[in-house]
Short mmCIF file of C-alpha atoms in Angstrom, two decimals:
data_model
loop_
_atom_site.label_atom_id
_atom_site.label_comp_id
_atom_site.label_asym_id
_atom_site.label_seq_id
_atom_site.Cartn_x
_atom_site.Cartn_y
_atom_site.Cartn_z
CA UNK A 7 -44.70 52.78 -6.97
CA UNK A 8 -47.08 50.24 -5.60
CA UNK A 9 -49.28 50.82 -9.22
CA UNK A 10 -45.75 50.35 -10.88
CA UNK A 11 -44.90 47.01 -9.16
CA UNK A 12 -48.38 45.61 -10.52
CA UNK A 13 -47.82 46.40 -13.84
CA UNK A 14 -44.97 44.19 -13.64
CA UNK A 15 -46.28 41.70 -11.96
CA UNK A 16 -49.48 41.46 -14.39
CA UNK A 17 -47.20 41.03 -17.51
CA UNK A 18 -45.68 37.85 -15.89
CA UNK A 19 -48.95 36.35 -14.22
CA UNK A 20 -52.49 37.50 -15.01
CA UNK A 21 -51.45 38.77 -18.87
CA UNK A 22 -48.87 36.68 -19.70
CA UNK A 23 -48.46 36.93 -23.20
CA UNK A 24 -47.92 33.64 -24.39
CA UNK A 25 -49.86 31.74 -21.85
CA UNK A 26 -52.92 34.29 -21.11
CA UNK A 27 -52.51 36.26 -24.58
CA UNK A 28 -51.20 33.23 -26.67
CA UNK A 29 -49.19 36.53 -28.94
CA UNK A 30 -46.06 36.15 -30.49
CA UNK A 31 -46.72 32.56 -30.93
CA UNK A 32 -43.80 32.23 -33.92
CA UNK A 33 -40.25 32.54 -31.84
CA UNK A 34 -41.85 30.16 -29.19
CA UNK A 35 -42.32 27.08 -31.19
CA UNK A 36 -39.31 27.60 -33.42
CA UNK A 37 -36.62 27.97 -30.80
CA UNK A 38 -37.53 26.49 -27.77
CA UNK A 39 -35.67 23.15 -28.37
CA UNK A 40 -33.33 23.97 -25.64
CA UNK A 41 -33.68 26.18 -22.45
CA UNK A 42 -30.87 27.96 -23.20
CA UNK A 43 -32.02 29.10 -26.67
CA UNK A 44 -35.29 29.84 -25.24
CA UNK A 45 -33.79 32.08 -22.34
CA UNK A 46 -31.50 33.81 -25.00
CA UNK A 47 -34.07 34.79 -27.11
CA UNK A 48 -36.85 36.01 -24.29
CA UNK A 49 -33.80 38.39 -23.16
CA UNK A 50 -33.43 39.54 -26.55
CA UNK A 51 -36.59 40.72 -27.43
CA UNK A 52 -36.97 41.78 -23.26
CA UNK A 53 -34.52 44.34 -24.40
CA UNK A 54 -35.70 45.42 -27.77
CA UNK A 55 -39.11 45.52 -25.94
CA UNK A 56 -37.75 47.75 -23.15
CA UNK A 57 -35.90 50.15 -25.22
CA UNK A 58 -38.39 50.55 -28.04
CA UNK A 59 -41.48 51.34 -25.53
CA UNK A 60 -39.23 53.70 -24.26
CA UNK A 61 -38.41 55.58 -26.81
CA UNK A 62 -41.89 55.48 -27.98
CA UNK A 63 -43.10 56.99 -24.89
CA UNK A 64 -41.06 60.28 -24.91
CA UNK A 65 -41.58 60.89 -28.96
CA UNK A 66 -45.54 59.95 -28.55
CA UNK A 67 -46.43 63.55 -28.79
CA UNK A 68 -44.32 64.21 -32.16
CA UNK A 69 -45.80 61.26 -33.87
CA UNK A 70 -48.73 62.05 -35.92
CA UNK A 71 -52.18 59.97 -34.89
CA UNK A 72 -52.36 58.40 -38.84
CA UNK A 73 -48.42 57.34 -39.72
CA UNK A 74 -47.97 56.31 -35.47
CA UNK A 75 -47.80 52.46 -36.69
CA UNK A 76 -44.62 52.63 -39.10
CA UNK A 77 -42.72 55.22 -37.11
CA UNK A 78 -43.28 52.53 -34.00
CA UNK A 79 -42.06 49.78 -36.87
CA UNK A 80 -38.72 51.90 -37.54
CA UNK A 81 -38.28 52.75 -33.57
CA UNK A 82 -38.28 48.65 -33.14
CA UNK A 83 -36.70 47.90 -36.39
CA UNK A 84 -33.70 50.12 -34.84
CA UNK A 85 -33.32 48.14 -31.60
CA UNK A 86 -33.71 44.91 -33.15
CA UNK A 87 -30.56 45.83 -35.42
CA UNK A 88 -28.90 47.02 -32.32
CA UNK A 89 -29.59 43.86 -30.87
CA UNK A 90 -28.66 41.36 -33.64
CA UNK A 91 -25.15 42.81 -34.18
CA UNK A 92 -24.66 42.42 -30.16
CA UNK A 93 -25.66 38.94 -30.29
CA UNK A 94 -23.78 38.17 -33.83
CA UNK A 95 -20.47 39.89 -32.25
CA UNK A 96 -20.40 38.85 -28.28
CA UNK A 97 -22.82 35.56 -28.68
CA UNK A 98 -22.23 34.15 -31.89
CA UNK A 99 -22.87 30.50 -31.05
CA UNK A 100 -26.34 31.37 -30.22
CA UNK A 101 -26.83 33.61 -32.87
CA UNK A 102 -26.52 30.99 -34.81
CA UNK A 103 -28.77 28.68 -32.97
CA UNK A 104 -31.56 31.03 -33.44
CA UNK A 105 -30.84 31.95 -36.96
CA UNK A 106 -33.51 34.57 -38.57
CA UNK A 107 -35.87 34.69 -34.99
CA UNK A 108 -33.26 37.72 -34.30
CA UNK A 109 -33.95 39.90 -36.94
CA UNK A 110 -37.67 38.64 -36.97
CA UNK A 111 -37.87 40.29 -32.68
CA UNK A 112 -39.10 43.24 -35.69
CA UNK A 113 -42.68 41.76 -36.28
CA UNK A 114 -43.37 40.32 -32.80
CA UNK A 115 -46.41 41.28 -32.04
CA UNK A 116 -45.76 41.91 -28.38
CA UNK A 117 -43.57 44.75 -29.14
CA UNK A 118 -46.05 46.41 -31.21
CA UNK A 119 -48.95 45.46 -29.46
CA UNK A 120 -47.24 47.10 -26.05
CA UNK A 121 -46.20 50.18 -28.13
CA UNK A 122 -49.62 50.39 -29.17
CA UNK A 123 -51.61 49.75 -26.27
CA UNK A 124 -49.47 51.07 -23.48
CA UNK A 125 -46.11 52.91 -24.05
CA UNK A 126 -48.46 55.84 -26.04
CA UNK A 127 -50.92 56.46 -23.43
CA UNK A 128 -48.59 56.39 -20.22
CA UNK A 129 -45.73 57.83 -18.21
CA UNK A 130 -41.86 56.54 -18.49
CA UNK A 131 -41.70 54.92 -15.11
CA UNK A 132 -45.06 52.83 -15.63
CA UNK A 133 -44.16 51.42 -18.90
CA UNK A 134 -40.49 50.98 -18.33
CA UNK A 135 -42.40 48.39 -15.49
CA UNK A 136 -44.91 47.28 -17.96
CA UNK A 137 -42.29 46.58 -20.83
CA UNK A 138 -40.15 44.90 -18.04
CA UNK A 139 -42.93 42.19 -16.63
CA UNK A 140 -44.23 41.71 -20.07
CA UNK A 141 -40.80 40.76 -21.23
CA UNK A 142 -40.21 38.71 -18.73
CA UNK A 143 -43.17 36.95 -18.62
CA UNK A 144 -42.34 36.02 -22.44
CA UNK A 145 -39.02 35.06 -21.21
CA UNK A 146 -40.10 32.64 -18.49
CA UNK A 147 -42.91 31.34 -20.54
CA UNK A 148 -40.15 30.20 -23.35
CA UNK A 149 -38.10 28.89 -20.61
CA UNK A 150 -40.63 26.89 -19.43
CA UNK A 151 -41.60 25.40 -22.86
CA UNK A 152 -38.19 25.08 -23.57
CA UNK A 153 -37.51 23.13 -19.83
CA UNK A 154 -39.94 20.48 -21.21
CA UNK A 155 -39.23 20.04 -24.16
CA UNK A 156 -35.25 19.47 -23.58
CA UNK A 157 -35.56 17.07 -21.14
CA UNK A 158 -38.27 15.21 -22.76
CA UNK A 159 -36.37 14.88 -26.45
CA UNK A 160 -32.63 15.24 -25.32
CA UNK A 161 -33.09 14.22 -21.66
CA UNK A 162 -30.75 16.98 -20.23
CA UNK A 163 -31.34 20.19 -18.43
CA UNK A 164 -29.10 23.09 -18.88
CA UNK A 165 -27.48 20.91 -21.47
CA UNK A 166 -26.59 18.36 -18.35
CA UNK A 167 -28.02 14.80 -18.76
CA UNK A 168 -30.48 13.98 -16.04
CA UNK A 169 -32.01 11.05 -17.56
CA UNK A 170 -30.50 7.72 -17.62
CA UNK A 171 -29.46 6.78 -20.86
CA UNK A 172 -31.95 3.33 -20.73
CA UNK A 173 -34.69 5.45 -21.19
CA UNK A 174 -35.20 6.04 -24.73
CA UNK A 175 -35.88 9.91 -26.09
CA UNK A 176 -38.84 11.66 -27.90
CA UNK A 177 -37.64 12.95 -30.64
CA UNK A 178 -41.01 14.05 -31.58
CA UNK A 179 -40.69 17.04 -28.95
CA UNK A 180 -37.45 18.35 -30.43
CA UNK A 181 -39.53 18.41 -33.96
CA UNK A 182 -41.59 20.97 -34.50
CA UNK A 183 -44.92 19.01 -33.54
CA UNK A 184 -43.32 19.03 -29.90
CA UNK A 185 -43.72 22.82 -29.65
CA UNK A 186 -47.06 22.88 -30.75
CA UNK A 187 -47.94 19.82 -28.29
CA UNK A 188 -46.06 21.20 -25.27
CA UNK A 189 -47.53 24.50 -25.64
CA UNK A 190 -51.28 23.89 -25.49
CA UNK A 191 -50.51 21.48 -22.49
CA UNK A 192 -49.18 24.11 -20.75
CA UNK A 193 -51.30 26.61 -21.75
CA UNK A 194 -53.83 24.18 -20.13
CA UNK A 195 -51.94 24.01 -17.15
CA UNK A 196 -52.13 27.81 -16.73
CA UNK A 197 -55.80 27.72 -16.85
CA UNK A 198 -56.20 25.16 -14.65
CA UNK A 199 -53.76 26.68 -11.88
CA UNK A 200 -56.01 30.34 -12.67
CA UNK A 201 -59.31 28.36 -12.37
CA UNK A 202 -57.64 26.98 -9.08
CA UNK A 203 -57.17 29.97 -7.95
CA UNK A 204 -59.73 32.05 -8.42
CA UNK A 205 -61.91 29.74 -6.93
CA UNK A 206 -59.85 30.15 -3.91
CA UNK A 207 -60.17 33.60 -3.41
CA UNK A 208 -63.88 33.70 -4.17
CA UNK B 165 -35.94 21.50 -62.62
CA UNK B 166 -34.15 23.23 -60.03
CA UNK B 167 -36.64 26.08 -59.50
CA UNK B 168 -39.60 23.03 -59.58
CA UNK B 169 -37.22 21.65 -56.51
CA UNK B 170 -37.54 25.03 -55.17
CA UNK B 171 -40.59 25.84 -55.04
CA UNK B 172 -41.84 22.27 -53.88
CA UNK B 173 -39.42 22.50 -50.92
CA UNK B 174 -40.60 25.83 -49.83
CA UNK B 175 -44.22 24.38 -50.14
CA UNK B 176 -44.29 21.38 -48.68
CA UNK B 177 -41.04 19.99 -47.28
CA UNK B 178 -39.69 23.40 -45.43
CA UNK B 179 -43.59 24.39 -44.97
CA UNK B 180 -43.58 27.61 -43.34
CA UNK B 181 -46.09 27.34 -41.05
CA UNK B 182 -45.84 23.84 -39.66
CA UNK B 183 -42.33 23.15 -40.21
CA UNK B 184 -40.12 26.67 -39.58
CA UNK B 185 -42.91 28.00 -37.33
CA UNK B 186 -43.57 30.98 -39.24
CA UNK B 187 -46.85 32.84 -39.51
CA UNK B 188 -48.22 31.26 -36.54
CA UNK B 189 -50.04 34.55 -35.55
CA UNK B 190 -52.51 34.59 -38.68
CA UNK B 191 -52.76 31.08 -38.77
CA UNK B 192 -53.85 30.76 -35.50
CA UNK B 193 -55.82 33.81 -35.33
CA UNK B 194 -58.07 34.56 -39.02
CA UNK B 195 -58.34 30.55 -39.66
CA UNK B 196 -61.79 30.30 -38.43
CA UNK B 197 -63.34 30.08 -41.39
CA UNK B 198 -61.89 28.76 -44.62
CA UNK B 199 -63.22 31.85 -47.43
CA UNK B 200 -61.48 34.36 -45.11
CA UNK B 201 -58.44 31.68 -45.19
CA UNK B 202 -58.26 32.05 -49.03
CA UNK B 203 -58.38 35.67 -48.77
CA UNK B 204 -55.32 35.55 -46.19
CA UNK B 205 -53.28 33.32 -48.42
CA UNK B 206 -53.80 35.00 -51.86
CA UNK B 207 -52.87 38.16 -50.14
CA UNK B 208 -49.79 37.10 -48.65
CA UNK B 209 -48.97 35.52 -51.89
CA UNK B 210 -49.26 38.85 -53.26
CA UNK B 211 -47.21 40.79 -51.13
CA UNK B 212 -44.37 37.72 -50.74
CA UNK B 213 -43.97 37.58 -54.41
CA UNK B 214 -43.54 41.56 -54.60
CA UNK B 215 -41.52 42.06 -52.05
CA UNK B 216 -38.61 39.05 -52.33
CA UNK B 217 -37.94 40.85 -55.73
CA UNK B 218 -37.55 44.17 -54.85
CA UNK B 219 -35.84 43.12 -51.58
CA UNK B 220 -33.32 41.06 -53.65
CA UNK B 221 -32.35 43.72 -56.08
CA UNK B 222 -32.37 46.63 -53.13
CA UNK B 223 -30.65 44.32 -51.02
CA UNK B 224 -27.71 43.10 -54.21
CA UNK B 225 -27.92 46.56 -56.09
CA UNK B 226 -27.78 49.11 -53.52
CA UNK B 227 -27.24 48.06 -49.73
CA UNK B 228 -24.10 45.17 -50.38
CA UNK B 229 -22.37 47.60 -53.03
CA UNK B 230 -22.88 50.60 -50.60
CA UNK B 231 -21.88 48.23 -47.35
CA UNK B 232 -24.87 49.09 -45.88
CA UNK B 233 -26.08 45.30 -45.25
CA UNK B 234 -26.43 46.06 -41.70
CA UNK B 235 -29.43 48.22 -42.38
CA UNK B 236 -31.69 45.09 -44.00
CA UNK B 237 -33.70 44.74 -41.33
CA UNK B 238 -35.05 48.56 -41.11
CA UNK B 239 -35.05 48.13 -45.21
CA UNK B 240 -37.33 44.97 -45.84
CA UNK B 241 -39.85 45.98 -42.92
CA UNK B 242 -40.54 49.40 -44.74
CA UNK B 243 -40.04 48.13 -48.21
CA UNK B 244 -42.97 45.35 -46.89
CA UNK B 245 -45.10 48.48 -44.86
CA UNK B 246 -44.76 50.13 -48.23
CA UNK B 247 -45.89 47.67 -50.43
CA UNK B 248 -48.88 46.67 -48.51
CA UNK B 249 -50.15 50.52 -48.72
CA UNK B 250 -49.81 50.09 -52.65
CA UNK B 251 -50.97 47.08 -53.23
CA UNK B 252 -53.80 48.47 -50.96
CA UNK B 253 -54.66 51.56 -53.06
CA UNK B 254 -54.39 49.84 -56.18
CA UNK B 255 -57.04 47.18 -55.32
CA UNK B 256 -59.00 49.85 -53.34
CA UNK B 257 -59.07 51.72 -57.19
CA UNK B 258 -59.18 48.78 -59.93
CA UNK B 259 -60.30 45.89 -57.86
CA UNK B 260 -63.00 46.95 -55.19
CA UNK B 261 -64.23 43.19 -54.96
CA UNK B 262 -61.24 41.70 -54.45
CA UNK B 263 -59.96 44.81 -52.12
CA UNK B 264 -63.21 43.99 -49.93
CA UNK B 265 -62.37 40.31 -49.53
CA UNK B 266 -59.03 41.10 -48.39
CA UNK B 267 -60.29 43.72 -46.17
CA UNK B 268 -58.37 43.74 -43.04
CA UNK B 269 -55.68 40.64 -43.44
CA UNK B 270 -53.71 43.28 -46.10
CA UNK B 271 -52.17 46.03 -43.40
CA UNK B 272 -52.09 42.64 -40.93
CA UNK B 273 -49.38 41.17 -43.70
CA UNK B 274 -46.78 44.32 -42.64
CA UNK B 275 -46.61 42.20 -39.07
CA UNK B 276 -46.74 38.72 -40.77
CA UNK B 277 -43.11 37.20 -40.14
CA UNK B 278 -43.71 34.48 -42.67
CA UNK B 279 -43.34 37.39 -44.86
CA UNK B 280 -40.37 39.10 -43.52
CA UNK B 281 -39.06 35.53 -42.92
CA UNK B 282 -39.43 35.00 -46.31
CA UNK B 283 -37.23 37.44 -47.36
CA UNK B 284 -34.34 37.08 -45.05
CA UNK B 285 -34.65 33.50 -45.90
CA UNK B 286 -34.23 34.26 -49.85
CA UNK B 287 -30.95 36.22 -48.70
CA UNK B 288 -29.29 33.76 -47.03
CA UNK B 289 -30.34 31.15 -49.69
CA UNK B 290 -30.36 32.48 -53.06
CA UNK B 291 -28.36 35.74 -52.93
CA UNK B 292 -27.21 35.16 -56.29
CA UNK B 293 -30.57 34.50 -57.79
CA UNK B 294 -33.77 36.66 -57.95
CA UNK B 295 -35.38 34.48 -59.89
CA UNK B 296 -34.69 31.45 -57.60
CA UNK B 297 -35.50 34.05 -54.57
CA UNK B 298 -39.21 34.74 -56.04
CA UNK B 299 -39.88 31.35 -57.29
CA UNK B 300 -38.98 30.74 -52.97
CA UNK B 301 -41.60 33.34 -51.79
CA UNK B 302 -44.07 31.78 -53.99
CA UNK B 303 -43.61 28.37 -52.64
CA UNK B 304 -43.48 28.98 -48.99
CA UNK B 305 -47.00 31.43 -49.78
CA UNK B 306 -48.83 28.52 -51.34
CA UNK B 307 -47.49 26.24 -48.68
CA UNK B 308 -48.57 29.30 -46.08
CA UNK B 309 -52.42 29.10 -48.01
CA UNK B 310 -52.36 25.11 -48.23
CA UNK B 311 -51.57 24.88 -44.65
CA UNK B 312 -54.25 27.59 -43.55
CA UNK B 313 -56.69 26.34 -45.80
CA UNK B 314 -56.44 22.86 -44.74
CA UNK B 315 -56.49 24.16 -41.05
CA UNK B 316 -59.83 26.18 -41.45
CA UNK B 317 -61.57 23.41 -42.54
CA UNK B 318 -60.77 21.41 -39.53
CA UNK B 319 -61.58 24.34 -37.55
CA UNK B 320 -65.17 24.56 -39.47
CA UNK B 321 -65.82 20.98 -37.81
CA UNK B 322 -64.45 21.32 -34.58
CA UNK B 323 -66.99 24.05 -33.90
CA UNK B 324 -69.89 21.56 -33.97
CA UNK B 325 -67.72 18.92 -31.63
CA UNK B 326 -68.16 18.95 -28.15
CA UNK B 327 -64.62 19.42 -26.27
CA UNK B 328 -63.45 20.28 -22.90
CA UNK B 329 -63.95 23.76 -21.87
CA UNK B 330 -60.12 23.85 -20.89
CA UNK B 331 -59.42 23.38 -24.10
CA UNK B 332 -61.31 25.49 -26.32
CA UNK B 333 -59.53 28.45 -28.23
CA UNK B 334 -55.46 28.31 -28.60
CA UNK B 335 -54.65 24.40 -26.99
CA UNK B 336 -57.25 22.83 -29.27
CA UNK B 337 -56.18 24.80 -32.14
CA UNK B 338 -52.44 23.60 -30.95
CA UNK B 339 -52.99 20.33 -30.99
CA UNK B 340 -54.65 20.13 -34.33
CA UNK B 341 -51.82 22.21 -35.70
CA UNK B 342 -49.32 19.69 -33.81
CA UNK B 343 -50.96 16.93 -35.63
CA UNK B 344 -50.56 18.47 -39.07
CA UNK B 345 -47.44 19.71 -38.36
CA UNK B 346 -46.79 15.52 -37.59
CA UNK B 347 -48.26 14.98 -41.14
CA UNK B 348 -46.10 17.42 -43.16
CA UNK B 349 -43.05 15.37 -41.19
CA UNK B 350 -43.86 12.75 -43.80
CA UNK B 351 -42.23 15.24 -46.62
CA UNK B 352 -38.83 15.42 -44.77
CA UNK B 353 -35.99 14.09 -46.83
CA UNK B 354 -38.27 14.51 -49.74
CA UNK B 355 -36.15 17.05 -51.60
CA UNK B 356 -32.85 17.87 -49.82
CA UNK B 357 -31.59 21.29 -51.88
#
């Protein structure tokens, strides 16, 4: 249990995979203009992520070694369909604010790169945990990016205005330069905190 | 004139790497060096031309007539995987230069979702025109080359500049993409289709 809890807690921290792993790059810039959009579509591909590992893991033995890659392709294709119609039919307004990032969860390299990496080698209950912290980890880390760069160009949080109106707005960060921008700043700021850190202990 | 518009817009104005964020992954990762660049680019070109056409017809000629839509994801991934593997062996057998060059970037394209993006894009755009669909793929290809092209070169100097340890690798290569991406602003409004 106590091996399980640090494979979750790895995925958000030490291997995040936008900030440590800088994978899956795409969905991040594209549509993190708002936190909201940014949550939505870290819990979507949380869940493809969690399902497909899963179902990975208990057919990993009837997979043959040379064809593993485009059965793992159809086993995420599958969930990402799953997904998309649940968003289209109970979230439509956001489906439509992320647009083709939905069906594109299919070639995030995160998924495959877990399937690949982890879900085939080990038990359920350790990569349910893995597939859990990684996902969330990708979740907060498009929250975050998406924190900075709504209040920055719209000057609201949560879609609430928390910036005077005097104060004029950066468009620039709503644009797609903002993503690329806020990202390596923060992915500075993760380093920095980790240098910090592991100073510290040391 | 219309498929000149086309093909302009998905080149420069819509670019798909520093305007709808797509492709990131290779661009970031296999622009170090600008021949290996090329290679990247002519194979996605390849595989983006190939694929929006049969996509389009499989997608108009079999899945809407059969009310199968809901299946397009699962269809244009394989149809792509597939694709790749042939375009693969057929290189590998009549082209062994150029199949070398490519090397690894061609099963890297399956994953590529400027390439899948492509082709959901030419769905919701130009159902009713294959033509229109491919002359799409093409564009946003040579944009995806211009862009990584252009990047790798910048990347060839940067190697020789002293910069801040923090930000060596991904910020650096963010920043420079950020001020592209700034650059490529300049085409907005260009062409509105």
């Amino acid at each position: 249990m106590v091996k399980a809890l640090r494979q979750f807690k790895k995925g958000i921290l030490d291997e995040n995979p936008i900030f440590s792993q800088a994978i899956a790059l795409c969905p991040v810039l594209a549509v993190t203009t708002s936190i909201v959009n940014g949550i939505g579509l870290g819990l979507a591909t949380l869940a493809v992520l969690l399902a497909s590992t899963l179902v990975v893991c208990f057919i990993r033995h009837f997979i043959p070694a040379q064809v593993r890659i485009p059965c793992f392709i159809v086993v995420s294709a599958t969930f990402t369909t799953v997904v998309s119609l649940l968003m289209e039919a109970f979230f439509p307004a956001l489906n439509d604010a992320l647009g083709i990032f939905i069906p594109l969860i299919v070639v995030n390299c995160l998924i495959l790169a877990r399937m690949e990496a982890f879900a085939a080698k080990n038990p359920p209950l350790a990569v349910a945990f893995d597939s859990l912290g990684m996902g969330l980890g990708f979740t907060l880390a498009l929250a975050a990016i998406g924190a900075v760069r709504e209040l920055m160009g719209f000057g609201t949080v949560f879609g609430l205005a928390v910036i005077p109106e005097a104060i004029p707005r950066n468009i620039l960060m709503i644009l797609p330069p903002g993503g690329f921008f806020v990202l390596a700043f923060l992915i500075v700021a993760a380093r920095a905190v980790r240098a910090r850190v592991g100073k510290g202990e040391a | 004139m219309e498929m000149i518009l086309v093909f302009i817009s998905a080149a420069l104005v819509n670019n798909f790497v520093l305007s709808r964020s797509l492709g990131i992954c290779p661009f970031i990762g296999v622009s170090k060096r600008m021949d290996t660049s090329l290679g990247m680019g002519l194979a996605v070109t390849v595989v983006m031309g190939l694929a929006s056409a049969i996509t389009h017809g499989v997608y108009n000629f079999v899945l809407v007539p059969l009310g199968l839509t809901f299946l397009h994801i699962i269809t244009f991934v394989l149809i792509t995987a597939c694709l790749v593997q042939v375009v693969e062996m057929y290189l590998k057998k009549n082209s062994p230069g150029l199949y070398k060059a490519l090397g690894i970037f061609l099963p890297l394209i399956t994953t590529n979702c400027a390439v899948l993006g492509a082709l959901l894009l030419n769905i919701e755009l130009f159902a009713g025109s294959m033509l229109l669909a491919v002359i799409h793929a093409l564009g946003a290809a040579a944009g995806f080359t211009l862009a990584l092209v252009l990047f790798s070169g910048i990347r060839e100097r940067l190697r020789y500049s002293p910069v801040p340890k923090i930000l060596e690798g991904v910020p650096l290569a963010m920043l420079v993409a950020g001020l592209m991406s700034i650059a490529f602003l300049g085409f907005t409004g260009m062409i509105t289709l």
